Amino acid sequence: MAGGDEGSLVPREVPGSYGMPFVSAIRDRLDFYYFQGQDKYFESRVDKYGSTVVRINVPPGPFMARDPRVVAVLDAKSFPVLFDVDKVEKKNLFTGTYMPSTSLTGGFRVCSYLDPSEPTHTKVKQLLFSLLASRKDAFIPAFRSHFSSLLATVESQLVLSKKSNFNTLNDATSFEFIGDAYFGVLPSASDLATWRPWWGRWC
């Protein structure tokens, strides 16, 4: 953006490059996960193009997502545009441009993949907030209980073997917490005990 106050800003083309189809997306995925890491990946693009709003490829890209091209908003000042439904469509987009199969969610598109313009989005969000309101007194105690136990487990593992897989423990703890906080039922005490959270299988 040009300098001066907001009223005098001059629109300009968003800088950046998607590179060669397919090949560049694969290279960028390697940079994101292995060669640079998430923070450096974005920082290097900001430095290269001299802007915190840039055109880039985001993972996962091919073969999981057909089109990895996005305009990334990487500063707090520009971030509010993402809440303007007249400028940004959020249908079937949450993790980059990738949307998992609805077979994982009983054939339904869950709230995060529903654009605010869709009637179902409001209905699902209202249901979630109603559940939250009805269980408001349970959330903090459940959070303290489950995550205190998680951290105690991490500490004991570090003492015993000098290592701990926090991500695996966090997946299981988060699943337990959501079940307990929203419904007052522990997944481990139900038929779900034999079923791992889906994000633990595919992430």
Short mmCIF file of C-alpha atoms in Angstrom, two decimals:
data_model
loop_
_atom_site.label_atom_id
_atom_site.label_comp_id
_atom_site.label_asym_id
_atom_site.label_seq_id
_atom_site.Cartn_x
_atom_site.Cartn_y
_atom_site.Cartn_z
CA MET A 1 0.00 0.00 0.00
CA ALA A 2 1.09 3.55 -0.60
CA GLY A 3 1.94 5.79 2.36
CA GLY A 4 -0.28 8.43 3.99
CA ASP A 5 -3.53 8.09 5.87
CA GLU A 6 -6.16 5.47 4.94
CA GLY A 7 -8.13 7.93 2.84
CA SER A 8 -5.12 8.58 0.60
CA LEU A 9 -4.03 4.95 0.12
CA VAL A 10 -3.58 4.00 -3.52
CA PRO A 11 -4.58 0.41 -4.43
CA ARG A 12 -1.87 -1.60 -6.16
CA GLU A 13 -1.42 -5.10 -7.47
CA VAL A 14 -0.75 -7.69 -4.76
CA PRO A 15 2.91 -8.73 -5.16
CA GLY A 16 4.16 -12.29 -5.19
CA SER A 17 4.34 -15.27 -7.49
CA TYR A 18 2.88 -18.75 -7.69
CA GLY A 19 5.71 -19.94 -9.91
CA MET A 20 5.41 -22.87 -12.27
CA PRO A 21 2.20 -24.90 -11.98
CA PHE A 22 2.53 -28.03 -9.82
CA VAL A 23 6.34 -27.92 -9.53
CA SER A 24 6.48 -24.65 -7.57
CA ALA A 25 3.67 -25.77 -5.27
CA ILE A 26 5.58 -28.96 -4.40
CA ARG A 27 8.79 -26.97 -3.82
CA ASP A 28 6.94 -24.50 -1.60
CA ARG A 29 5.45 -27.34 0.44
CA LEU A 30 8.96 -28.68 1.05
CA ASP A 31 10.08 -25.19 2.12
CA PHE A 32 7.10 -24.84 4.46
CA TYR A 33 7.49 -28.20 6.20
CA TYR A 34 11.18 -29.07 5.90
CA PHE A 35 13.67 -26.56 4.49
CA GLN A 36 12.48 -23.30 6.05
CA GLY A 37 9.67 -24.06 8.46
CA GLN A 38 6.39 -22.19 8.74
CA ASP A 39 7.66 -18.89 10.18
CA LYS A 40 10.65 -18.53 7.88
CA TYR A 41 8.53 -19.51 4.88
CA PHE A 42 6.25 -16.52 5.37
CA GLU A 43 9.01 -14.17 6.55
CA SER A 44 11.11 -14.87 3.46
CA ARG A 45 8.21 -14.04 1.15
CA VAL A 46 7.48 -10.81 3.01
CA ASP A 47 11.17 -9.83 2.67
CA LYS A 48 11.32 -10.86 -0.99
CA TYR A 49 8.25 -8.94 -2.12
CA GLY A 50 8.39 -6.05 0.36
CA SER A 51 4.81 -6.55 1.46
CA THR A 52 2.85 -8.30 4.20
CA VAL A 53 0.09 -9.10 1.70
CA VAL A 54 1.51 -11.50 -0.89
CA ARG A 55 0.54 -14.10 -3.47
CA ILE A 56 1.96 -17.48 -2.46
CA ASN A 57 1.32 -21.20 -2.55
CA VAL A 58 0.21 -22.78 0.72
CA PRO A 59 0.34 -26.44 1.76
CA PRO A 60 -0.84 -29.04 1.26
CA GLY A 61 -1.17 -28.31 -2.47
CA PRO A 62 -0.81 -31.20 -4.93
CA PHE A 63 -1.80 -33.99 -4.63
CA MET A 64 -4.25 -33.25 -1.81
CA ALA A 65 -5.49 -29.78 -2.83
CA ARG A 66 -5.95 -28.90 -6.49
CA ASP A 67 -5.19 -25.20 -6.24
CA PRO A 68 -2.66 -24.04 -3.60
CA ARG A 69 -2.67 -20.38 -4.75
CA VAL A 70 -3.73 -17.82 -2.14
CA VAL A 71 -3.30 -14.20 -1.20
CA ALA A 72 -1.77 -14.36 2.29
CA VAL A 73 -2.51 -11.60 4.80
CA LEU A 74 0.45 -11.49 7.19
CA ASP A 75 -0.04 -8.39 9.32
CA ALA A 76 -2.55 -7.24 11.92
CA LYS A 77 -3.54 -4.12 10.00
CA SER A 78 -4.69 -6.06 6.94
CA PHE A 79 -6.20 -9.01 8.83
CA PRO A 80 -9.71 -7.49 9.37
CA VAL A 81 -10.42 -7.81 5.63
CA LEU A 82 -10.86 -11.54 6.25
CA PHE A 83 -14.03 -10.76 8.22
CA ASP A 84 -15.57 -8.82 5.32
CA VAL A 85 -17.91 -11.35 3.68
CA ASP A 86 -18.32 -9.04 0.68
CA LYS A 87 -14.61 -9.40 -0.13
CA VAL A 88 -13.72 -12.89 1.08
CA GLU A 89 -15.60 -16.12 0.45
CA LYS A 90 -14.95 -18.85 3.01
CA LYS A 91 -16.85 -21.72 1.42
CA ASN A 92 -15.00 -25.06 1.67
CA LEU A 93 -11.82 -23.31 2.82
CA PHE A 94 -10.20 -23.59 6.23
CA THR A 95 -6.77 -25.21 6.08
CA GLY A 96 -5.26 -23.41 3.12
CA THR A 97 -7.27 -24.47 0.08
CA TYR A 98 -7.70 -28.03 1.33
CA MET A 99 -11.00 -29.51 2.49
CA PRO A 100 -11.09 -33.10 3.78
CA SER A 101 -13.70 -35.53 2.50
CA THR A 102 -17.11 -35.16 4.09
CA SER A 103 -17.03 -38.93 4.64
CA LEU A 104 -15.03 -38.04 7.76
CA THR A 105 -17.97 -36.02 9.09
CA GLY A 106 -20.96 -38.18 8.21
CA GLY A 107 -21.46 -36.56 4.82
CA PHE A 108 -21.91 -33.10 6.33
CA ARG A 109 -19.84 -29.97 5.77
CA VAL A 110 -18.96 -28.83 9.28
CA CYS A 111 -19.22 -25.18 10.35
CA SER A 112 -15.65 -24.21 9.46
CA TYR A 113 -16.33 -25.05 5.79
CA LEU A 114 -19.62 -23.14 5.58
CA ASP A 115 -19.49 -19.57 4.26
CA PRO A 116 -21.35 -17.03 6.44
CA SER A 117 -23.66 -16.38 3.46
CA GLU A 118 -25.00 -19.94 3.69
CA PRO A 119 -28.13 -20.34 5.88
CA THR A 120 -26.74 -23.50 7.47
CA HIS A 121 -23.72 -21.58 8.78
CA THR A 122 -25.83 -19.46 11.12
CA LYS A 123 -27.88 -22.44 12.30
CA VAL A 124 -24.81 -24.54 13.13
CA LYS A 125 -23.07 -21.62 14.85
CA GLN A 126 -26.21 -20.92 16.92
CA LEU A 127 -26.34 -24.58 17.96
CA LEU A 128 -22.69 -24.51 19.04
CA PHE A 129 -23.14 -21.29 21.02
CA SER A 130 -26.31 -22.66 22.64
CA LEU A 131 -24.39 -25.74 23.73
CA LEU A 132 -21.59 -23.54 25.00
CA ALA A 133 -24.02 -21.36 26.97
CA SER A 134 -25.75 -24.37 28.52
CA ARG A 135 -22.41 -25.84 29.63
CA LYS A 136 -20.62 -22.56 30.51
CA ASP A 137 -19.98 -23.63 34.10
CA ALA A 138 -18.31 -26.85 32.97
CA PHE A 139 -15.76 -25.47 30.52
CA ILE A 140 -13.13 -23.99 32.83
CA PRO A 141 -13.16 -26.89 35.35
CA ALA A 142 -12.96 -29.41 32.50
CA PHE A 143 -10.10 -27.51 30.87
CA ARG A 144 -8.14 -27.31 34.12
CA SER A 145 -8.68 -30.97 34.89
CA HIS A 146 -7.76 -32.40 31.50
CA PHE A 147 -4.84 -30.16 30.68
CA SER A 148 -3.37 -30.29 34.18
CA SER A 149 -3.35 -34.05 33.76
CA LEU A 150 -1.77 -33.66 30.31
CA LEU A 151 1.07 -31.51 31.63
CA ALA A 152 1.63 -33.87 34.56
CA THR A 153 1.92 -36.75 32.10
CA VAL A 154 4.39 -34.80 29.95
CA GLU A 155 6.53 -33.99 32.99
CA SER A 156 6.55 -37.59 34.23
CA GLN A 157 7.55 -38.85 30.77
CA LEU A 158 10.36 -36.33 30.58
CA VAL A 159 11.64 -37.41 33.99
CA LEU A 160 11.50 -41.11 33.11
CA SER A 161 12.72 -41.14 29.51
CA LYS A 162 13.83 -37.55 28.73
CA LYS A 163 11.25 -37.32 25.92
CA SER A 164 7.52 -36.92 25.44
CA ASN A 165 5.25 -36.81 22.39
CA PHE A 166 3.16 -33.76 23.27
CA ASN A 167 1.22 -33.74 20.00
CA THR A 168 -0.16 -37.25 20.50
CA LEU A 169 -1.06 -36.56 24.11
CA ASN A 170 -2.63 -33.22 23.19
CA ASP A 171 -4.81 -34.83 20.49
CA ALA A 172 -6.23 -37.35 22.95
CA THR A 173 -6.63 -34.75 25.72
CA SER A 174 -8.39 -32.27 23.43
CA PHE A 175 -10.84 -34.97 22.31
CA GLU A 176 -11.59 -35.84 25.95
CA PHE A 177 -11.94 -32.17 26.88
CA ILE A 178 -14.42 -31.39 24.08
CA GLY A 179 -16.57 -34.39 24.96
CA ASP A 180 -16.51 -33.53 28.65
CA ALA A 181 -16.99 -29.77 28.26
CA TYR A 182 -19.77 -29.84 25.66
CA PHE A 183 -21.65 -33.00 26.65
CA GLY A 184 -20.46 -34.08 30.11
CA VAL A 185 -19.33 -37.40 28.66
CA LEU A 186 -15.78 -38.70 28.37
CA PRO A 187 -15.14 -40.30 24.97
CA SER A 188 -12.81 -42.78 26.71
CA ALA A 189 -15.78 -43.97 28.82
CA SER A 190 -18.00 -44.51 25.78
CA ASP A 191 -17.96 -46.54 22.57
CA LEU A 192 -15.59 -43.92 21.18
CA ALA A 193 -12.84 -45.35 23.38
CA THR A 194 -11.73 -47.61 20.55
CA TRP A 195 -11.76 -44.79 17.97
CA ARG A 196 -8.91 -42.33 17.72
CA PRO A 197 -9.63 -38.69 16.89
CA TRP A 198 -9.52 -38.26 13.11
CA TRP A 199 -6.83 -35.58 13.32
CA GLY A 200 -4.55 -38.06 15.06
CA ARG A 201 -4.81 -40.38 12.08
CA TRP A 202 -4.25 -38.02 9.20
CA CYS A 203 -2.19 -35.11 10.53
#
